[in-house]
Tab-separated table of C-alpha atoms and ligand atoms in Angstrom:
chain	number	residue	atom	x	y	z
A	1071	MET	CA	-10.819	-107.050	74.249
A	1072	THR	CA	-8.616	-104.637	76.226
A	1073	VAL	CA	-4.911	-105.398	75.940
A	1074	GLN	CA	-3.210	-105.078	79.330
A	1075	PRO	CA	-0.162	-102.801	79.508
A	1076	ARG	CA	3.269	-104.372	79.980
A	1077	LEU	CA	5.992	-102.294	81.649
A	1078	ILE	CA	9.242	-102.345	79.676
A	1079	LYS	CA	11.996	-101.641	82.184
A	1080	GLN	CA	14.615	-101.054	79.468
A	1081	LEU	CA	12.625	-98.037	78.299
A	1082	CYS	CA	12.248	-96.436	81.755
A	1083	TRP	CA	15.420	-94.377	81.542
A	1084	THR	CA	16.345	-92.210	84.501
A	1085	GLU	CA	18.138	-88.884	84.061
A	1086	LYS	CA	21.344	-90.729	85.009
A	1087	ASP	CA	20.820	-93.475	82.384
A	1088	LEU	CA	19.958	-90.997	79.676
A	1089	PRO	CA	21.244	-87.492	80.449
A	1090	GLN	CA	19.842	-84.480	78.656
A	1091	LYS	CA	23.030	-84.124	76.605
A	1092	VAL	CA	22.473	-87.552	75.076
A	1093	ARG	CA	18.743	-87.012	74.500
A	1094	THR	CA	19.484	-83.765	72.712
A	1095	LYS	CA	22.498	-84.940	70.703
A	1096	HIS	CA	23.469	-83.445	67.321
A	1097	VAL	CA	20.561	-82.109	65.230
A	1098	HIS	CA	17.870	-83.256	67.672
A	1099	SER	CA	18.187	-79.917	69.426
A	1100	LEU	CA	18.801	-77.620	66.509
A	1101	HIS	CA	15.798	-75.639	67.707
A	1102	PRO	CA	13.562	-76.025	70.807
A	1103	TYR	CA	10.333	-77.925	70.218
A	1104	LEU	CA	7.680	-78.710	72.802
A	1105	GLY	CA	6.275	-82.245	72.785
A	1106	LYS	CA	8.931	-84.409	71.127
A	1107	PHE	CA	9.741	-87.983	72.095
A	1108	VAL	CA	13.232	-89.147	73.041
A	1109	PRO	CA	15.306	-90.358	70.051
A	1110	GLN	CA	16.415	-93.442	72.004
A	1111	LEU	CA	12.797	-94.659	72.103
A	1112	VAL	CA	12.549	-94.576	68.311
A	1113	ASP	CA	15.973	-96.189	67.950
A	1114	TYR	CA	14.914	-99.053	70.253
A	1115	PHE	CA	12.022	-100.033	67.979
A	1116	LEU	CA	13.880	-99.391	64.721
A	1117	LYS	CA	16.621	-101.772	65.833
A	1118	ARG	CA	14.090	-104.478	66.638
A	1119	GLY	CA	10.885	-105.062	64.648
A	1120	LEU	CA	11.373	-102.273	62.098
A	1121	LYS	CA	14.954	-103.034	61.105
A	1122	ASN	CA	14.340	-104.113	57.502
A	1123	SER	CA	11.640	-101.583	56.679
A	1124	LYS	CA	11.265	-100.368	53.106
A	1125	LEU	CA	9.632	-97.138	54.233
A	1126	VAL	CA	8.740	-95.880	57.713
A	1127	CYS	CA	6.208	-93.070	57.964
A	1128	ASP	CA	5.556	-90.530	60.715
A	1129	PRO	CA	2.249	-88.780	59.899
A	1130	PHE	CA	2.792	-86.353	62.821
A	1131	MET	CA	6.473	-85.689	62.295
A	1132	GLY	CA	6.890	-82.650	64.598
A	1133	SER	CA	10.588	-81.823	64.913
A	1134	GLY	CA	11.516	-84.938	62.926
A	1135	THR	CA	12.792	-87.362	65.589
A	1136	THR	CA	11.534	-90.446	63.718
A	1137	LEU	CA	13.047	-89.353	60.399
A	1138	ILE	CA	16.420	-88.536	61.928
A	1139	GLU	CA	16.667	-91.874	63.728
A	1140	CYS	CA	15.523	-93.737	60.602
A	1141	ASN	CA	18.231	-91.992	58.608
A	1142	VAL	CA	20.966	-92.931	61.092
A	1143	ASN	CA	19.754	-96.548	60.984
A	1144	GLY	CA	19.779	-96.556	57.160
A	1145	ILE	CA	15.968	-96.863	56.914
A	1146	PRO	CA	14.085	-94.782	54.286
A	1147	SER	CA	11.425	-92.582	55.840
A	1148	ILE	CA	8.723	-90.051	55.074
A	1149	GLY	CA	7.084	-87.636	57.502
A	1150	PHE	CA	4.151	-85.214	57.389
A	1151	ASP	CA	3.320	-82.167	59.417
A	1152	ILE	CA	0.739	-79.430	59.110
A	1153	SER	CA	3.149	-76.809	60.455
A	1154	LYS	CA	5.416	-75.290	57.783
A	1155	PHE	CA	8.021	-74.412	60.383
A	1156	ASN	CA	8.281	-78.041	61.568
A	1157	VAL	CA	8.740	-79.252	57.999
A	1158	MET	CA	11.491	-76.704	57.380
A	1159	LEU	CA	13.181	-77.673	60.660
A	1160	CYS	CA	13.126	-81.370	59.780
A	1161	ASP	CA	14.411	-80.662	56.279
A	1162	VAL	CA	17.330	-78.622	57.652
A	1163	LYS	CA	18.152	-81.376	60.146
A	1164	THR	CA	18.240	-84.228	57.657
A	1165	LYS	CA	19.796	-82.642	54.524
A	1166	LYS	CA	23.252	-83.290	53.149
A	1167	TYR	CA	25.684	-80.341	53.469
A	1168	ASP	CA	29.022	-79.103	52.354
A	1169	VAL	CA	29.899	-78.179	55.927
A	1170	ALA	CA	32.871	-75.945	55.088
A	1171	GLU	CA	30.709	-73.950	52.669
A	1172	LEU	CA	27.856	-73.772	55.192
A	1173	ARG	CA	30.205	-72.488	57.905
A	1174	ARG	CA	31.634	-69.845	55.565
A	1175	GLU	CA	28.165	-68.660	54.557
A	1176	VAL	CA	26.783	-68.479	58.101
A	1177	GLU	CA	29.847	-66.606	59.382
A	1178	ALA	CA	29.652	-64.133	56.492
A	1179	VAL	CA	25.960	-63.380	57.139
A	1180	LEU	CA	26.625	-62.911	60.853
A	1181	GLU	CA	29.516	-60.549	60.119
A	1182	GLU	CA	27.371	-58.487	57.745
A	1183	ALA	CA	24.483	-58.352	60.215
A	1184	ARG	CA	26.865	-57.167	62.935
A	1185	ALA	CA	28.212	-54.426	60.693
A	1186	ALA	CA	24.680	-53.375	59.715
A	1187	VAL	CA	23.590	-52.760	63.309
A	1188	MET	CA	26.862	-51.207	64.487
A	1189	PRO	CA	25.948	-47.530	64.921
A	1190	SER	CA	28.373	-45.068	63.355
A	1191	LEU	CA	29.798	-42.569	65.840
A	1192	ASP	CA	27.945	-39.694	64.183
A	1193	GLY	CA	24.536	-41.234	64.301
A	1194	PHE	CA	24.992	-43.175	67.539
A	1195	ILE	CA	22.686	-41.220	69.847
A	1196	ALA	CA	19.991	-40.638	67.242
A	1197	LYS	CA	19.954	-44.278	66.206
A	1198	LYS	CA	19.840	-45.499	69.791
A	1199	ARG	CA	16.742	-43.457	70.449
A	1200	ARG	CA	14.920	-44.312	67.292
A	1201	ALA	CA	12.749	-47.353	67.799
A	1202	ILE	CA	12.855	-49.778	64.911
A	1203	LYS	CA	9.321	-50.667	63.942
A	1204	ASN	CA	8.222	-53.398	61.653
A	1205	PRO	CA	4.852	-51.958	60.640
A	1206	ASP	CA	3.613	-55.343	59.452
A	1207	SER	CA	3.867	-57.102	62.762
A	1208	PRO	CA	2.343	-55.851	66.009
A	1209	TYR	CA	3.680	-59.097	67.535
A	1210	LEU	CA	7.320	-58.225	66.774
A	1211	ASN	CA	6.890	-54.674	68.022
A	1212	THR	CA	5.370	-55.826	71.290
A	1213	TRP	CA	7.521	-58.814	72.220
A	1214	TYR	CA	10.958	-57.438	71.311
A	1215	HIS	CA	13.088	-54.582	72.509
A	1216	PRO	CA	13.798	-52.298	69.503
A	1217	ASP	CA	17.556	-53.088	69.673
A	1218	ALA	CA	16.890	-56.829	69.642
A	1219	LEU	CA	14.424	-56.492	66.790
A	1220	ARG	CA	16.854	-54.394	64.791
A	1221	SER	CA	19.511	-57.139	64.861
A	1222	LEU	CA	16.961	-59.829	64.000
A	1223	LEU	CA	15.662	-57.807	61.053
A	1224	ALA	CA	19.204	-57.067	59.865
A	1225	PHE	CA	20.014	-60.799	59.867
A	1226	GLN	CA	16.692	-61.606	58.194
A	1227	SER	CA	17.285	-59.070	55.402
A	1228	LEU	CA	20.555	-60.820	54.494
A	1229	ILE	CA	19.064	-64.307	54.028
A	1230	PRO	CA	17.815	-64.040	50.405
A	1231	GLY	CA	20.353	-65.032	47.782
A	1232	HIS	CA	22.272	-67.476	49.979
A	1233	SER	CA	22.620	-71.223	49.344
A	1234	TYR	CA	21.618	-72.358	52.834
A	1235	GLN	CA	18.677	-70.043	53.433
A	1236	ASP	CA	16.699	-72.466	55.580
A	1237	VAL	CA	19.614	-72.982	57.977
A	1238	LEU	CA	19.866	-69.202	58.334
A	1239	LYS	CA	16.112	-69.085	58.999
A	1240	ILE	CA	16.422	-71.695	61.759
A	1241	ILE	CA	19.278	-69.739	63.359
A	1242	LEU	CA	17.198	-66.549	63.141
A	1243	SER	CA	14.164	-68.279	64.694
A	1244	ARG	CA	16.170	-69.741	67.531
A	1245	ALA	CA	17.698	-66.348	68.330
A	1246	ALA	CA	14.234	-64.780	68.093
A	1247	ARG	CA	12.866	-67.324	70.554
A	1248	SER	CA	15.611	-66.534	73.074
A	1249	SER	CA	15.354	-62.768	72.739
A	1250	ARG	CA	11.634	-62.313	73.361
A	1251	MET	CA	10.934	-60.022	76.331
A	1252	ILE	CA	9.463	-62.819	78.408
A	1253	ALA	CA	9.730	-63.915	82.020
A	1254	HIS	CA	12.273	-66.717	82.544
A	1255	TYR	CA	9.560	-68.862	84.101
A	1256	GLU	CA	7.262	-68.599	81.069
A	1257	VAL	CA	9.604	-69.728	78.290
A	1258	ASP	CA	7.311	-72.479	76.965
A	1259	PHE	CA	4.003	-70.634	77.340
A	1260	PRO	CA	4.707	-66.881	77.580
A	1261	LYS	CA	1.638	-64.976	78.758
A	1262	LYS	CA	2.742	-61.385	78.103
A	1263	PRO	CA	5.829	-59.362	77.174
A	1264	TYR	CA	7.794	-57.821	80.067
A	1265	GLY	CA	9.054	-54.337	79.193
A	1266	GLU	CA	10.391	-53.668	82.701
A	1267	ASP	CA	12.374	-55.552	85.359
A	1268	TYR	CA	10.285	-58.222	87.096
A	1269	TYR	CA	10.502	-60.512	90.078
A	1270	CYS	CA	11.538	-63.922	88.717
A	1271	ILE	CA	10.163	-66.943	90.590
A	1272	LYS	CA	12.579	-69.208	88.728
A	1273	HIS	CA	15.721	-67.403	89.910
A	1274	ASP	CA	14.247	-65.856	93.100
A	1275	ARG	CA	15.503	-62.364	92.228
A	1276	THR	CA	14.782	-59.392	90.015
A	1277	CYS	CA	15.481	-60.193	86.364
A	1278	HIS	CA	15.692	-57.915	83.321
A	1279	PRO	CA	13.950	-58.484	80.000
A	1280	THR	CA	16.365	-59.163	77.134
A	1281	LYS	CA	17.329	-56.170	75.014
A	1282	ASN	CA	19.812	-57.926	72.842
A	1283	SER	CA	19.547	-60.590	70.164
A	1284	MET	CA	23.025	-60.338	68.607
A	1285	THR	CA	24.570	-62.465	71.370
A	1286	PHE	CA	22.034	-65.173	70.614
A	1287	LEU	CA	22.606	-64.912	66.865
A	1288	GLN	CA	26.350	-65.339	67.452
A	1289	ARG	CA	25.871	-68.289	69.800
A	1290	TYR	CA	23.414	-70.123	67.554
A	1291	CYS	CA	25.338	-69.525	64.324
A	1292	LYS	CA	28.121	-71.540	65.894
A	1293	ASP	CA	25.966	-74.137	67.626
A	1294	VAL	CA	23.700	-74.898	64.648
A	1295	VAL	CA	26.642	-75.382	62.258
A	1296	ASN	CA	28.457	-77.596	64.807
A	1297	ARG	CA	25.380	-79.759	65.307
A	1298	ILE	CA	24.839	-80.137	61.562
A	1299	ALA	CA	28.539	-81.039	61.132
A	1300	GLU	CA	28.225	-83.685	63.859
A	1301	PHE	CA	25.188	-85.211	62.159
A	1302	GLN	CA	26.908	-85.289	58.754
A	1303	ARG	CA	29.403	-87.772	60.218
A	1304	ILE	CA	26.665	-90.354	60.925
A	1305	ARG	CA	24.131	-89.387	58.238
A	1306	THR	CA	23.269	-91.982	55.586
A	1307	ASP	CA	22.094	-91.325	52.024
A	1308	VAL	CA	18.757	-93.178	52.337
A	1309	ARG	CA	15.611	-91.350	51.261
A	1310	THR	CA	14.422	-89.045	54.062
A	1311	ARG	CA	11.444	-86.943	53.078
A	1312	PRO	CA	9.648	-84.342	55.201
A	1313	VAL	CA	6.349	-83.278	53.596
A	1314	HIS	CA	4.024	-80.402	54.415
A	1315	GLY	CA	0.448	-81.690	54.593
A	1316	ASP	CA	-2.649	-82.615	56.546
A	1317	SER	CA	-2.302	-86.322	57.396
A	1318	SER	CA	-6.001	-86.758	58.053
A	1319	LYS	CA	-6.731	-85.914	54.395
A	1320	PHE	CA	-3.587	-87.043	52.580
A	1321	ASP	CA	-3.783	-89.779	49.945
A	1322	PHE	CA	-1.038	-92.242	50.937
A	1323	ALA	CA	-1.748	-94.662	48.059
A	1324	GLY	CA	1.360	-95.706	46.138
A	1325	LEU	CA	3.786	-94.789	48.903
A	1326	GLU	CA	4.536	-98.386	49.975
A	1327	ILE	CA	4.758	-97.495	53.645
A	1328	ASN	CA	5.262	-100.677	55.617
A	1329	HIS	CA	5.520	-99.302	59.160
A	1330	VAL	CA	4.527	-96.183	61.089
A	1331	PHE	CA	6.189	-94.762	64.184
A	1332	THR	CA	4.484	-91.657	65.542
A	1333	SER	CA	3.267	-89.606	68.495
A	1334	PRO	CA	0.020	-87.852	67.545
A	1335	PRO	CA	-0.759	-84.351	68.804
A	1336	TYR	CA	-2.155	-84.310	72.349
A	1337	ILE	CA	-5.674	-83.089	72.863
A	1338	GLY	CA	-6.065	-79.511	74.129
A	1339	LEU	CA	-2.473	-79.222	75.314
A	1340	ILE	CA	-0.305	-77.451	72.740
A	1341	ASP	CA	-0.885	-75.043	69.849
A	1342	TYR	CA	1.849	-76.301	67.561
A	1343	HIS	CA	1.961	-73.258	65.290
A	1344	ASP	CA	1.706	-70.863	68.186
A	1345	GLN	CA	4.712	-72.302	70.019
A	1346	HIS	CA	6.835	-70.937	67.128
A	1347	LYS	CA	4.827	-67.744	66.596
A	1348	TYR	CA	8.017	-65.623	66.380
A	1349	ALA	CA	9.181	-67.718	63.401
A	1350	TYR	CA	5.855	-67.342	61.566
A	1351	GLU	CA	6.010	-63.569	62.112
A	1352	LEU	CA	9.637	-63.107	61.098
A	1353	LEU	CA	9.674	-65.497	58.165
A	1354	GLY	CA	6.160	-64.856	56.862
A	1355	LEU	CA	5.307	-68.577	56.738
A	1356	ASP	CA	1.750	-69.694	55.862
A	1357	ASP	CA	-0.313	-70.388	58.942
A	1358	ASN	CA	-2.375	-73.606	58.852
A	1359	SER	CA	-3.218	-73.729	62.539
A	1360	ASP	CA	-6.919	-74.247	61.724
A	1361	LEU	CA	-5.989	-77.704	60.434
A	1362	GLU	CA	-4.070	-78.743	63.554
A	1363	ILE	CA	-5.634	-81.788	65.199
A	1364	GLY	CA	-6.366	-81.408	68.935
A	1365	ARG	CA	-5.102	-77.843	69.173
A	1366	LYS	CA	-5.109	-76.238	72.612
A	1367	LYS	CA	-7.309	-73.387	71.427
A	1368	ASN	CA	-10.130	-75.895	70.754
A	1369	GLY	CA	-9.927	-77.247	74.323
A	1370	SER	CA	-11.003	-80.723	75.365
A	1371	SER	CA	-14.795	-80.405	75.381
A	1372	LYS	CA	-16.995	-83.309	74.283
A	1373	SER	CA	-17.115	-82.049	70.709
A	1374	ALA	CA	-13.339	-81.370	70.655
A	1375	ILE	CA	-12.756	-84.973	71.758
A	1376	HIS	CA	-15.175	-86.231	69.103
A	1377	ASN	CA	-13.314	-84.335	66.363
A	1378	TYR	CA	-9.931	-85.408	67.695
A	1379	LYS	CA	-10.895	-89.100	67.640
A	1380	LYS	CA	-12.350	-88.768	64.158
A	1381	ASP	CA	-9.241	-87.063	62.727
A	1382	ILE	CA	-6.672	-89.407	64.279
A	1383	SER	CA	-8.596	-92.554	63.306
A	1384	ARG	CA	-9.027	-91.174	59.770
A	1385	THR	CA	-5.238	-90.753	59.555
A	1386	ILE	CA	-4.680	-94.338	60.723
A	1387	ARG	CA	-7.228	-95.611	58.218
A	1388	ASN	CA	-5.772	-93.507	55.372
A	1389	ILE	CA	-2.383	-95.115	55.842
A	1390	SER	CA	-3.392	-98.663	56.722
A	1391	GLU	CA	-5.897	-99.003	53.852
A	1392	ALA	CA	-3.483	-97.500	51.332
A	1393	ALA	CA	-0.316	-99.319	52.274
A	1394	PHE	CA	-0.485	-101.951	55.024
A	1395	SER	CA	0.145	-105.705	54.815
A	1396	LYS	CA	-0.427	-108.172	57.645
A	1397	ASP	CA	3.161	-107.686	58.883
A	1398	SER	CA	2.952	-103.892	58.993
A	1399	ARG	CA	3.006	-102.156	62.365
A	1400	PHE	CA	1.512	-98.791	63.345
A	1401	ILE	CA	3.338	-97.800	66.524
A	1402	ILE	CA	1.770	-94.976	68.517
A	1403	VAL	CA	3.482	-93.302	71.468
A	1404	VAL	CA	0.805	-91.706	73.619
A	1405	ASN	CA	-0.071	-90.586	77.112
A	1406	ASP	CA	-3.686	-91.773	76.862
A	1407	LYS	CA	-5.030	-90.289	80.105
A	1408	LEU	CA	-8.536	-89.998	78.670
A	1409	GLY	CA	-8.580	-93.589	77.391
A	1410	LEU	CA	-9.377	-92.604	73.785
A	1411	TYR	CA	-7.030	-94.814	71.841
A	1412	GLU	CA	-8.805	-98.130	72.040
A	1413	ASP	CA	-11.689	-96.625	70.015
A	1414	ILE	CA	-9.391	-94.573	67.794
A	1415	VAL	CA	-7.323	-97.578	66.720
A	1416	ALA	CA	-10.440	-99.718	66.140
A	1417	ASP	CA	-12.083	-96.958	64.068
A	1418	GLY	CA	-8.836	-96.706	62.116
A	1419	GLY	CA	-9.289	-100.344	61.094
A	1420	LEU	CA	-6.438	-101.762	63.223
A	1421	VAL	CA	-6.126	-103.733	66.437
A	1422	ILE	CA	-3.835	-103.098	69.381
A	1423	LYS	CA	-1.525	-106.108	69.429
A	1424	LYS	CA	0.634	-104.972	72.348
A	1425	ARG	CA	0.356	-102.132	74.839
A	1426	LEU	CA	3.821	-101.462	76.226
A	1427	THR	CA	4.340	-98.887	78.898
A	1428	ARG	CA	7.262	-96.911	80.249
A	1429	GLU	CA	7.789	-94.528	83.123
A	1430	VAL	CA	9.074	-91.120	82.203
A	1431	ASN	CA	11.086	-89.261	84.838
A	1432	ARG	CA	11.824	-85.857	83.553
A	1433	ARG	CA	14.776	-83.764	84.694
A	1434	SER	CA	15.214	-82.425	88.182
A	1435	GLY	CA	14.284	-79.122	89.837
A	1436	ARG	CA	11.186	-77.084	89.026
A	1437	ARG	CA	10.266	-79.037	85.918
A	1438	ALA	CA	10.652	-82.453	87.506
A	1439	THR	CA	7.713	-84.626	86.517
A	1440	SER	CA	6.949	-88.283	86.411
A	1441	PHE	CA	4.266	-89.933	84.282
A	1442	SER	CA	3.811	-93.000	82.184
A	1443	GLU	CA	3.659	-93.240	78.425
A	1444	ASP	CA	2.127	-96.047	76.385
A	1445	ILE	CA	3.517	-97.490	73.213
A	1446	LEU	CA	0.669	-99.069	71.255
A	1447	VAL	CA	1.856	-101.616	68.734
A	1448	CYS	CA	-1.032	-101.938	66.252
A	1449	GLY	CA	-1.597	-103.949	63.104
A	1450	LEU	CA	-4.270	-105.388	60.840
B	2832	SAM	C1	3.295	-84.652	69.467
B	2832	SAM	S1	3.831	-83.759	68.060
B	2832	SAM	C2	4.999	-84.856	67.309
B	2832	SAM	C3	6.353	-84.738	67.914
B	2832	SAM	C4	7.382	-85.625	67.250
B	2832	SAM	N1	7.203	-87.010	67.618
B	2832	SAM	C5	8.781	-85.178	67.634
B	2832	SAM	O1	9.547	-85.971	68.231
B	2832	SAM	O2	9.139	-84.032	67.374
B	2832	SAM	C6	2.469	-83.805	66.966
B	2832	SAM	C7	2.643	-83.045	65.645
B	2832	SAM	O3	1.456	-83.262	64.872
B	2832	SAM	C8	1.307	-82.133	64.024
B	2832	SAM	N2	-0.055	-82.107	63.484
B	2832	SAM	C9	-1.205	-81.661	64.065
B	2832	SAM	N3	-2.251	-81.787	63.226
B	2832	SAM	C10	-1.766	-82.322	62.072
B	2832	SAM	C11	-2.367	-82.687	60.814
B	2832	SAM	N4	-3.653	-82.491	60.578
B	2832	SAM	N5	-1.562	-83.235	59.860
B	2832	SAM	C12	-0.231	-83.394	60.078
B	2832	SAM	N6	0.382	-83.046	61.239
B	2832	SAM	C13	-0.370	-82.527	62.216
B	2832	SAM	C14	1.660	-80.961	64.918
B	2832	SAM	O4	2.024	-79.825	64.139
B	2832	SAM	C15	2.813	-81.542	65.742
B	2832	SAM	O5	4.042	-81.147	65.193
């Protein structure tokens, strides 16, 4: 029987109720990530039905919103993602730090990188003209100005041997994202590199492609450390475990998960590895994009939908059969435009107990959108 949706007014935040600054507080915006849910949504449910959880799982952890909010609420959590970069990002966000030591290390690496790219007077002209090429990566050579790439590679070369290498990698990735030669109106889905000035429809004027990455490195060294320091003040010591793995095949037996809070990948909308391509290229991370469920590259044809349903329901079944009791809840946040989730949940061996819905009004200006999002509360 179809469960009718119930609008939850408390969850329909407007921009005024929940400004961007609050949605992106502390480590939540350590690095841009396309397709995350708002932390306040997770917090709402954690503070209600999931308050006394022994272990909350997010099988599609993404940038780690569920794990971060669980940690702040003192709830142990475990998360899985097929993208190595996402797992590293979540690990960096949720770790415990000696902040003074971290700040010292990051500032020292930045200083050294600056010195390394500062041309000596003698070699100034020659160095300026010589393009820096990373022979291993056509991507890096195409999407970056040689000066920008030189600073990124200088910073990258200094990472080994430091205590907080993954933080340095996140800073490097964020600077790399900002210094791609892309049009300002294509930040999320860049179509091609822009080597020359271009007419920018976002700013209604001629804009110049970025040639510089050092400014971004400087800015993000400061911002990332400040955000981590802010999180350390509210961080708890409960177990918070990001894991790299394919949730549709993982054996969850023995984990004692009693609740799940997740937003599965959308079908045919985002390539989750590809959105951080610069990080994969610069850091040499393993690419598992073939195992991504619902990836954009596979489209939303009949067979893509069939595979998507099979993989998501297999994940639900894997967890519920291995760990669920009658009180366990599998909460799925989804924009189910294609009406797939009734079947998916049933094939996963669960029933939809409640279908809550909320209206999402996103920002103002060019990216203003309004749509509704369902929160499926499922159980045995
Ligand atoms: C909608 S996003 C989750 C966003 C997350 N709620 C957040 O706030 O950041 C879905 C995630 O599922 C991951 N994913 C896709 N296929 C997967 C698989 N087979 N196993 C584990 N994770 C997978 C993607 O890499 C992506 O990060």
